């Protein structure tokens, strides 16, 4: 039972990785802590409960990571994917800190498993959570409870009263009832705004009705919007998001990792008019999987279809929804709702353009098309061996990039350039400081863990001084 007349040292808004890291760290530093999670208890944990790994710098092999992944290589990877849309001092600080957080995570009950290779080839760079993000989130909640963090579920922070960058009080709706919370410091860790379709509609129009949100329906960006409206400095491009090709039959929200499809490099992908629109074999899948959501978002009706034959079918991760299957390309088109003649023509033109080569699904091989627009640059083989398979694809939105500007103490920066006296941010809500564009698999959890720890420690220190 939470006493709303009490003034907490630290209020943490959110119930995902970034919030939990902040809450546990602040409590360990001796602060009284209240954590508000908008979701009810069975749905707690935000997008973090869907995760599997985080990206960790290391100078030598560890018990769960192979070889080495030094700071400069990590930084170089980040610089490349963001095209420079990052903050080097903050990024390097995060990278360096990623080398040292594992013991603390384990102390909180997080367990790791030997790294997995899978379709994204991450065994050297990423530590995998045993039991996935759900187990991680459960371990942090258990630790928070054991340490005496007060936790309120079904509690939405609606409005923070900011006075010259200082948070005075926080309006909350708790189990449907309005309440006011007072705290000396606040950590905003409420994720992105990808589940707020009306906000997304401002940039994407009615296309959003065809987007699928891969994670929590509670990431609506209410706190982000509230703070931006009151003079917090924005960071990141509001139109940018991380999006993958998802099975179109996935639920609108919370389908998680299993609804992603990795069939693209071994297929051709056509739009609803039966035409190809992008090079499916441009580069290795770990470097291309995150562009396909946006590509599909740009096609009419935000739908596409991945088409392959029997010899390609076993080359990618099995799908959670069975493939649509047929003995001829024309019949497959009919089953997918496409015009049979057009799809037959597209496949015939593609087949005619395929050049002889030595197929190797594990590297950039020499199997390509000639005189075809768009080309297929690798893994191009004729689609001619029945049965034929197809998957309908939608843009699967992982998270948005617009966030709050912060400094190295995780303090929120106001539009006049001054840091807030008592407002901190961690996780997706500030990830745009470091990840302004593109994506590096596992970096979301790294940012949330590192900045959650910093925000929790700084908020506790400030509150208790
Ligand atoms: C399917 C999927 C797989 C992913 N896999 C990985 C991976 O393996 N590795 C990786 O690094 N990243 C991965 N990501 C990205 C990763 O989930 C995020 O980077 C990370 O979880 C963000 O953590 P967070 O705590 O900032 O946000 P979230 O985990 O989304 O938490 C936000 C929390 O805030 C709460 N909240 C929102 N608004 C309010 C409010 N007004 N009041 C109170 N509470 C509120 C929500 O209920 C939620 O608990 C994945 C994402 C998805 C969708």
Coordinates of C-alpha atoms and ligand atoms in Angstrom, one line a residue:
X1 CA 0.0 0.0 0.0
X2 CA 1.5 3.3 -1.1
X3 CA 1.2 6.4 1.2
X4 CA 0.5 9.3 -1.2
X5 CA 1.1 11.8 1.6
X6 CA 4.7 10.8 1.8
X7 CA 7.5 12.6 -0.1
X8 CA 9.8 10.0 -1.7
X9 CA 13.5 10.7 -2.4
X10 CA 13.2 9.2 -5.9
X11 CA 10.2 8.6 -8.1
X12 CA 10.9 6.3 -11.1
X13 CA 8.4 6.4 -13.9
X14 CA 8.3 3.1 -15.9
X15 CA 8.6 -0.6 -15.3
X16 CA 11.1 -1.7 -17.9
X17 CA 14.9 -2.3 -17.8
X18 CA 15.8 1.4 -17.6
X19 CA 13.4 2.1 -14.7
X20 CA 14.3 -1.0 -12.8
X21 CA 18.0 -0.4 -13.0
X22 CA 17.4 3.2 -11.8
X23 CA 15.1 2.1 -8.9
X24 CA 17.4 -0.6 -7.6
X25 CA 20.5 1.6 -7.8
X26 CA 18.8 4.5 -6.0
X27 CA 17.5 2.2 -3.3
X28 CA 21.0 0.6 -2.9
X29 CA 22.3 4.1 -2.4
X30 CA 19.9 4.5 0.6
X31 CA 17.1 6.5 -1.1
X32 CA 13.4 5.9 -0.6
X33 CA 12.0 4.9 -4.0
X34 CA 8.6 4.6 -5.6
X35 CA 8.3 3.0 -9.0
X36 CA 5.2 3.7 -11.1
X37 CA 4.4 1.1 -13.8
X38 CA 1.5 1.9 -16.1
X39 CA 0.9 -1.7 -17.0
X40 CA -0.9 -4.1 -14.6
X41 CA 1.4 -6.6 -12.9
X42 CA 1.0 -9.5 -15.4
X43 CA 2.0 -7.1 -18.2
X44 CA 4.8 -5.4 -16.4
X45 CA 8.2 -4.9 -18.0
X46 CA 7.6 -2.9 -21.2
X47 CA 9.5 -3.7 -24.3
X48 CA 12.3 -5.0 -22.0
X49 CA 10.5 -8.2 -21.4
X50 CA 10.8 -9.1 -25.1
X51 CA 14.6 -8.7 -25.3
X52 CA 17.2 -11.4 -25.4
X53 CA 20.6 -9.7 -25.1
X54 CA 22.7 -6.6 -24.6
X55 CA 25.9 -5.5 -26.3
X56 CA 28.9 -5.5 -24.1
X57 CA 32.5 -4.3 -24.6
X58 CA 35.2 -6.8 -23.5
X59 CA 38.9 -6.9 -24.0
X60 CA 39.2 -10.7 -23.8
X61 CA 36.8 -13.7 -23.9
X62 CA 34.4 -14.0 -21.0
X63 CA 32.4 -16.9 -19.8
X64 CA 29.5 -15.9 -22.2
X65 CA 31.3 -13.9 -24.9
X66 CA 33.9 -15.0 -27.5
X67 CA 37.1 -13.2 -28.5
X68 CA 37.3 -9.4 -27.7
X69 CA 35.1 -6.4 -28.6
X70 CA 37.2 -3.4 -27.7
X71 CA 35.9 0.2 -27.2
X72 CA 37.1 1.5 -30.6
X73 CA 35.5 -1.3 -32.6
X74 CA 32.2 -0.8 -30.7
X75 CA 32.4 3.0 -31.2
X76 CA 33.2 2.4 -34.9
X77 CA 30.1 0.1 -35.3
X78 CA 27.9 2.8 -33.7
X79 CA 29.3 5.6 -35.7
X80 CA 28.7 3.7 -38.9
X81 CA 25.1 2.7 -38.2
X82 CA 24.1 6.2 -36.9
X83 CA 25.9 8.0 -39.8
X84 CA 27.3 10.3 -37.1
X85 CA 23.9 11.0 -35.5
X86 CA 25.3 10.3 -32.0
X87 CA 27.1 12.1 -29.1
X88 CA 30.6 10.7 -28.9
X89 CA 31.4 11.5 -25.2
X90 CA 28.0 10.0 -24.1
X91 CA 28.4 7.0 -26.5
X92 CA 31.9 6.2 -25.4
X93 CA 31.0 6.5 -21.7
X94 CA 28.1 4.1 -22.3
X95 CA 30.4 1.7 -24.2
X96 CA 33.0 1.7 -21.5
X97 CA 30.4 1.2 -18.8
X98 CA 29.0 -1.8 -20.6
X99 CA 32.2 -3.7 -19.8
X100 CA 31.5 -3.5 -16.1
X101 CA 27.7 -3.8 -15.5
X102 CA 27.5 -7.6 -15.7
X103 CA 28.5 -8.4 -12.1
X104 CA 25.9 -6.0 -10.8
X105 CA 23.2 -7.5 -13.1
X106 CA 24.1 -10.9 -11.8
X107 CA 24.0 -9.7 -8.2
X108 CA 20.4 -8.6 -9.0
X109 CA 19.6 -12.2 -10.1
X110 CA 20.0 -11.8 -13.9
X111 CA 21.5 -15.0 -15.4
X112 CA 23.4 -15.4 -18.7
X113 CA 23.7 -18.2 -21.2
X114 CA 26.4 -18.9 -23.7
X115 CA 26.1 -16.5 -26.6
X116 CA 23.8 -17.5 -29.4
X117 CA 24.7 -17.1 -33.1
X118 CA 21.2 -17.2 -34.7
X119 CA 20.3 -15.1 -37.7
X120 CA 22.0 -11.9 -36.4
X121 CA 25.4 -13.5 -35.6
X122 CA 25.9 -11.9 -32.2
X123 CA 28.0 -14.5 -30.3
X124 CA 31.1 -12.2 -30.0
X125 CA 29.4 -8.9 -29.1
X126 CA 26.2 -9.7 -27.2
X127 CA 25.5 -11.3 -23.8
X128 CA 22.2 -13.3 -23.8
X129 CA 19.9 -13.4 -20.8
X130 CA 19.0 -16.8 -19.6
X131 CA 15.2 -17.0 -19.9
X132 CA 15.2 -13.8 -22.0
X133 CA 14.0 -10.3 -21.1
X134 CA 11.1 -11.6 -19.1
X135 CA 13.4 -13.5 -16.7
X136 CA 15.6 -10.3 -16.5
X137 CA 12.7 -8.1 -15.6
X138 CA 11.4 -10.6 -13.1
X139 CA 14.8 -10.7 -11.4
X140 CA 15.0 -6.9 -11.1
X141 CA 11.4 -6.7 -9.8
X142 CA 12.2 -9.3 -7.2
X143 CA 15.4 -7.4 -6.2
X144 CA 13.6 -4.1 -6.0
X145 CA 10.9 -5.6 -3.8
X146 CA 13.5 -7.3 -1.5
X147 CA 15.3 -4.0 -1.1
X148 CA 12.1 -2.1 -0.2
X149 CA 11.3 -0.2 -3.4
X150 CA 7.6 0.6 -3.3
X151 CA 6.0 -0.5 -6.6
X152 CA 2.7 0.7 -7.9
X153 CA 1.2 -1.2 -10.9
X154 CA -1.6 0.1 -13.1
X155 CA -0.3 3.6 -12.3
X156 CA 0.1 6.1 -15.1
X157 CA 2.2 9.3 -14.6
X158 CA 0.1 11.8 -16.5
X159 CA 1.6 15.2 -15.7
X160 CA 4.8 16.5 -14.1
X161 CA 4.6 20.0 -12.8
X162 CA 7.8 21.6 -13.9
X163 CA 8.8 25.0 -12.5
X164 CA 11.9 26.4 -14.2
X165 CA 13.2 22.9 -14.9
X166 CA 12.4 21.7 -11.3
X167 CA 9.7 19.0 -10.9
X168 CA 7.4 20.0 -8.1
X169 CA 4.8 17.2 -8.2
X170 CA 3.5 14.4 -10.4
X171 CA -0.1 13.8 -11.3
X172 CA -0.8 10.1 -11.4
X173 CA -3.8 7.9 -12.3
X174 CA -3.6 4.9 -10.0
X175 CA -6.0 2.1 -10.7
X176 CA -8.3 4.7 -12.3
X177 CA -8.1 7.2 -9.5
X178 CA -6.3 10.6 -9.7
X179 CA -3.5 11.0 -7.1
X180 CA -0.5 13.3 -6.6
X181 CA 2.9 12.0 -5.9
X182 CA 5.7 14.1 -4.3
X183 CA 9.4 13.3 -4.7
X184 CA 12.7 15.1 -4.4
X185 CA 13.9 13.7 -7.7
X186 CA 12.3 12.0 -10.7
X187 CA 13.7 9.5 -13.2
X188 CA 11.7 9.4 -16.4
X189 CA 12.1 5.9 -17.9
X190 CA 8.8 5.4 -19.7
X191 CA 10.1 4.2 -23.1
X192 CA 9.3 5.5 -26.5
X193 CA 5.9 6.6 -28.0
X194 CA 5.5 3.9 -30.7
X195 CA 2.3 2.6 -29.1
X196 CA 0.7 6.0 -29.5
X197 CA -0.8 5.6 -33.0
X198 CA -2.3 9.1 -33.0
X199 CA 1.1 10.7 -32.4
X200 CA 2.7 8.4 -35.0
X201 CA -0.1 9.5 -37.4
X202 CA 1.3 13.0 -37.4
X203 CA 4.3 11.8 -39.3
X204 CA 3.0 8.8 -41.2
X205 CA -0.7 9.6 -41.8
X206 CA -3.1 6.7 -42.0
X207 CA -0.3 4.3 -42.9
X208 CA 0.0 3.7 -39.1
X209 CA -3.2 1.7 -39.2
X210 CA -1.1 -0.9 -41.0
X211 CA 1.9 -0.8 -38.6
X212 CA 2.3 -3.5 -36.1
X213 CA 3.8 -2.6 -32.7
X214 CA 6.2 -5.3 -31.6
X215 CA 6.2 -4.5 -28.0
X216 CA 4.2 -3.1 -25.1
X217 CA 0.9 -1.1 -25.7
X218 CA 1.9 1.1 -22.7
X219 CA 4.7 3.0 -24.5
X220 CA 2.5 5.9 -25.4
X221 CA 5.0 8.7 -24.7
X222 CA 2.7 10.7 -22.4
X223 CA 5.6 11.6 -20.1
X224 CA 7.9 12.5 -23.0
X225 CA 5.2 14.8 -24.6
X226 CA 4.4 16.4 -21.2
X227 CA 8.1 17.2 -20.6
X228 CA 8.7 18.5 -24.2
X229 CA 5.6 20.7 -23.9
X230 CA 7.1 22.2 -20.7
X231 CA 10.5 23.1 -22.2
X232 CA 12.6 20.0 -22.0
X233 CA 15.0 19.9 -24.9
X234 CA 14.2 17.3 -27.6
X235 CA 16.7 15.0 -29.2
X236 CA 16.4 12.7 -32.2
X237 CA 14.2 12.8 -35.3
X238 CA 10.5 12.3 -34.5
X239 CA 9.9 10.5 -37.8
X240 CA 12.6 7.9 -37.1
X241 CA 11.9 4.5 -35.7
X242 CA 13.4 1.0 -35.6
X243 CA 11.3 -1.3 -37.7
X244 CA 11.6 -4.8 -39.1
X245 CA 9.7 -7.0 -41.5
X246 CA 7.0 -8.7 -39.5
X247 CA 4.6 -11.5 -40.2
X248 CA 1.4 -9.6 -41.2
X249 CA -0.6 -12.0 -39.1
X250 CA 1.1 -10.9 -35.9
X251 CA -1.1 -9.3 -33.2
X252 CA -1.3 -5.5 -33.3
X253 CA 0.8 -5.2 -30.1
X254 CA 3.2 -7.2 -28.0
X255 CA 3.9 -10.1 -30.5
X256 CA 7.5 -9.9 -29.4
X257 CA 10.5 -11.5 -31.1
X258 CA 8.9 -14.5 -32.7
X259 CA 6.8 -12.6 -35.2
X260 CA 9.9 -11.2 -37.1
X261 CA 10.6 -12.9 -40.4
X262 CA 14.1 -13.6 -41.6
X263 CA 13.1 -15.0 -45.0
X264 CA 13.9 -11.9 -47.1
X265 CA 17.5 -12.6 -48.2
X266 CA 16.5 -16.0 -49.5
X267 CA 13.3 -14.8 -51.2
X268 CA 12.0 -12.2 -53.5
X269 CA 9.8 -9.6 -51.9
X270 CA 6.9 -8.1 -53.9
X271 CA 4.4 -5.4 -53.1
X272 CA 0.6 -5.7 -53.4
X273 CA 0.9 -5.1 -57.2
X274 CA 3.2 -8.1 -57.4
X275 CA 6.3 -6.0 -58.2
X276 CA 9.7 -6.2 -56.5
X277 CA 10.8 -2.9 -55.0
X278 CA 14.2 -3.4 -53.3
X279 CA 17.4 -5.5 -53.5
X280 CA 16.6 -8.4 -51.1
X281 CA 20.3 -9.5 -51.2
X282 CA 22.0 -6.2 -50.7
X283 CA 24.1 -7.2 -47.7
X284 CA 24.2 -9.7 -44.9
X285 CA 21.0 -9.9 -42.9
X286 CA 22.3 -8.5 -39.6
X287 CA 23.1 -5.3 -41.5
X288 CA 19.8 -5.1 -43.4
X289 CA 17.0 -6.6 -41.2
X290 CA 16.3 -3.3 -39.6
X291 CA 15.6 -1.4 -42.9
X292 CA 12.8 -3.7 -44.1
X293 CA 10.1 -2.3 -41.8
X294 CA 10.6 1.2 -43.2
X295 CA 10.8 -0.1 -46.8
X296 CA 7.4 -1.9 -46.4
X297 CA 6.0 1.2 -44.7
X298 CA 6.8 3.1 -47.9
X299 CA 4.8 0.7 -50.1
X300 CA 1.1 1.0 -51.0
X301 CA -1.1 -0.4 -48.2
X302 CA 2.1 -1.1 -46.1
X303 CA 2.1 -4.7 -47.1
X304 CA 4.6 -6.9 -48.9
X305 CA 5.0 -10.6 -49.6
X306 CA 8.1 -12.7 -49.3
X307 CA 8.1 -15.5 -51.9
X308 CA 10.5 -18.5 -52.1
X309 CA 10.6 -22.1 -53.2
X310 CA 11.4 -25.4 -51.5
X311 CA 15.2 -25.1 -51.7
X312 CA 15.2 -21.8 -49.8
X313 CA 12.6 -22.7 -47.2
X314 CA 14.9 -24.3 -44.7
X315 CA 17.5 -21.5 -44.8
X316 CA 15.9 -19.1 -42.4
X317 CA 14.5 -19.3 -38.9
X318 CA 11.2 -21.2 -38.9
X319 CA 8.2 -18.9 -38.6
X320 CA 5.6 -18.9 -35.9
X321 CA 2.7 -18.7 -38.3
X322 CA 2.9 -21.3 -41.0
X323 CA 3.9 -20.2 -44.5
X324 CA 1.2 -20.0 -47.2
X325 CA 2.1 -23.0 -49.4
X326 CA 1.2 -24.0 -53.0
X327 CA 2.3 -26.2 -55.8
X328 CA 2.5 -23.4 -58.4
X329 CA 3.4 -19.7 -58.3
X330 CA 0.0 -18.8 -59.7
X331 CA -1.8 -20.8 -57.0
X332 CA 0.4 -19.2 -54.3
X333 CA -0.5 -15.7 -55.6
X334 CA -4.2 -16.5 -55.4
X335 CA -3.8 -17.8 -51.8
X336 CA -1.9 -14.6 -50.9
X337 CA -4.5 -12.4 -52.5
X338 CA -2.2 -11.3 -55.4
X339 CA -2.9 -11.3 -59.1
X340 CA -1.5 -14.7 -60.4
X341 CA -0.5 -13.5 -63.8
X342 CA 1.5 -10.6 -62.4
X343 CA 3.3 -12.7 -59.8
X344 CA 4.1 -15.3 -62.4
X345 CA 5.6 -12.6 -64.7
X346 CA 7.6 -11.2 -61.8
X347 CA 9.0 -14.6 -60.9
X348 CA 9.7 -15.4 -64.6
X349 CA 11.6 -12.1 -65.1
X350 CA 13.6 -12.7 -61.9
X351 CA 14.4 -16.3 -62.9
X352 CA 15.6 -15.2 -66.3
X353 CA 17.9 -12.6 -64.7
X354 CA 19.6 -15.1 -62.3
X355 CA 23.2 -15.7 -63.1
X356 CA 25.2 -18.9 -62.5
X357 CA 27.0 -18.8 -59.1
X358 CA 28.1 -20.8 -56.0
X359 CA 25.4 -20.4 -53.4
X360 CA 26.5 -19.8 -49.8
X361 CA 23.8 -18.5 -47.4
X362 CA 26.4 -17.8 -44.8
X363 CA 28.3 -15.0 -46.6
X364 CA 28.1 -12.5 -49.5
X365 CA 28.1 -15.1 -52.3
X366 CA 28.3 -14.6 -56.1
X367 CA 24.7 -15.6 -56.8
X368 CA 23.2 -12.4 -58.4
X369 CA 20.9 -11.2 -61.1
X370 CA 21.9 -9.3 -64.2
X371 CA 19.9 -6.6 -66.1
X372 CA 17.1 -6.6 -63.5
X373 CA 15.8 -3.6 -61.6
X374 CA 16.0 -3.7 -58.7
X375 CA 18.8 -6.2 -58.7
X376 CA 19.2 -9.0 -56.2
X377 CA 22.9 -8.8 -55.4
X378 CA 23.5 -12.0 -53.5
X379 CA 21.7 -15.4 -52.8
X380 CA 19.8 -15.0 -56.1
X381 CA 18.6 -18.5 -57.2
X382 CA 15.8 -19.3 -59.5
X383 CA 12.4 -19.8 -57.8
X384 CA 11.4 -23.0 -59.6
X385 CA 11.3 -25.9 -57.1
X386 CA 7.8 -26.6 -55.7
X387 CA 6.3 -26.3 -53.3
X388 CA 6.3 -22.5 -53.3
X389 CA 6.0 -20.5 -50.0
X390 CA 4.8 -17.0 -49.2
X391 CA 4.6 -14.8 -46.2
X392 CA 2.6 -11.5 -45.9
X393 CA 4.8 -8.8 -44.3
X394 CA 4.0 -5.6 -42.4
X395 CA 6.2 -2.9 -40.9
X396 CA 6.9 -4.1 -37.3
X397 CA 7.8 -1.0 -35.2
X398 CA 10.2 -1.7 -32.3
X399 CA 10.7 1.8 -30.9
X400 CA 10.8 5.5 -31.8
X401 CA 13.9 7.8 -31.6
X402 CA 12.5 11.1 -30.4
X403 CA 13.6 11.7 -26.8
X404 CA 14.9 14.0 -24.1
X405 CA 18.3 15.6 -24.2
X406 CA 20.5 14.5 -21.2
X407 CA 24.0 15.1 -20.0
X408 CA 26.5 12.6 -18.5
X409 CA 24.7 12.6 -15.2
X410 CA 21.5 11.6 -17.0
X411 CA 20.0 15.0 -16.1
X412 CA 17.4 16.2 -18.5
X413 CA 18.5 19.4 -20.3
X414 CA 16.0 22.2 -20.7
X415 CA 15.6 24.3 -23.9
X416 CA 17.7 27.1 -22.4
X417 CA 20.6 24.6 -22.2
X418 CA 20.6 24.3 -18.4
X419 CA 20.3 20.8 -16.8
X420 CA 17.2 20.3 -14.7
X421 CA 17.8 20.4 -11.0
X422 CA 15.9 17.2 -10.1
X423 CA 14.8 15.4 -13.3
X424 CA 16.7 12.5 -14.8
X425 CA 16.0 10.2 -17.7
X426 CA 17.1 6.7 -18.8
X427 CA 16.4 4.2 -21.5
X428 CA 14.4 4.5 -24.6
X429 CA 13.2 8.0 -23.6
X430 CA 16.8 9.3 -24.0
X431 CA 18.3 6.8 -26.4
X432 CA 18.2 9.3 -29.2
X433 CA 21.1 11.1 -27.6
X434 CA 23.3 8.3 -28.6
X435 CA 21.3 6.4 -31.2
X436 CA 20.1 9.2 -33.5
X437 CA 19.6 6.9 -36.5
X438 CA 20.0 3.2 -37.4
X439 CA 20.5 0.5 -34.8
X440 CA 23.1 -1.8 -33.3
X441 CA 21.5 -5.0 -32.0
X442 CA 21.6 -5.1 -28.2
X443 CA 22.4 -1.4 -27.7
X444 CA 18.9 -0.5 -26.4
X445 CA 19.4 -2.6 -23.3
X446 CA 23.0 -1.3 -22.9
X447 CA 21.8 2.3 -22.9
X448 CA 19.0 1.5 -20.5
X449 CA 21.2 -0.4 -18.1
X450 CA 24.1 2.2 -18.1
X451 CA 21.8 5.3 -17.9
X452 CA 19.5 3.6 -15.4
X453 CA 22.4 3.0 -13.1
X454 CA 23.6 6.6 -13.6
X455 CA 20.2 8.2 -13.2
X456 CA 19.4 6.1 -10.0
X457 CA 22.8 7.0 -8.4
X458 CA 22.6 10.7 -9.3
X459 CA 19.0 11.0 -8.2
X460 CA 19.7 9.3 -4.9
X461 CA 22.8 11.5 -4.3
X462 CA 20.8 14.7 -5.1
X463 CA 17.8 13.7 -3.0
X464 CA 19.9 12.8 0.0
X465 CA 22.1 15.9 -0.1
Ligands
LIG1 C1 10.4 -7.6 -29.7 C2 11.6 -6.8 -29.2 C3 12.8 -7.4 -29.1 C4 13.9 -6.6 -28.6 N1 15.1 -7.2 -28.4 C5 16.1 -6.4 -27.9 C6 17.3 -7.1 -27.5 O1 17.5 -8.3 -27.6 N2 18.3 -6.3 -27.0 C7 18.2 -4.9 -26.9 O2 19.1 -4.2 -26.5 N3 17.0 -4.3 -27.2 C8 16.0 -5.0 -27.7 N4 14.8 -4.4 -28.0 C9 14.7 -3.0 -27.7 C10 14.5 -2.8 -26.2 O3 13.3 -3.4 -25.8 C11 14.5 -1.5 -25.6 O4 15.7 -0.8 -26.1 C12 14.5 -1.4 -24.1 O5 13.7 -2.4 -23.6 C13 14.0 -0.1 -23.6 O6 13.9 -0.2 -22.2 P1 13.1 0.9 -21.4 O7 13.1 0.6 -20.0 O8 13.6 2.3 -21.8 O9 11.6 0.9 -22.0 P2 10.5 -0.2 -21.9 O10 11.1 -1.6 -21.5 O11 9.6 -0.2 -23.0 O12 9.7 0.2 -20.6 C14 8.9 1.4 -20.6 C15 8.0 1.3 -19.3 O13 7.4 2.5 -19.1 C16 6.0 2.2 -18.7 N5 5.3 3.5 -18.9 C17 5.1 4.1 -20.1 N6 4.4 5.3 -19.9 C18 4.2 5.3 -18.5 C19 3.6 6.3 -17.7 N7 3.0 7.4 -18.2 N8 3.5 6.1 -16.4 C20 4.1 4.9 -15.8 N9 4.7 4.0 -16.6 C21 4.8 4.2 -17.9 C22 5.7 1.1 -19.6 O14 4.5 0.4 -19.0 C23 6.9 0.2 -19.5 O15 7.0 -0.6 -18.3 C24 13.7 -5.2 -28.4 C25 12.4 -4.6 -28.5 C26 11.4 -5.4 -29.0 C27 10.0 -4.8 -29.1

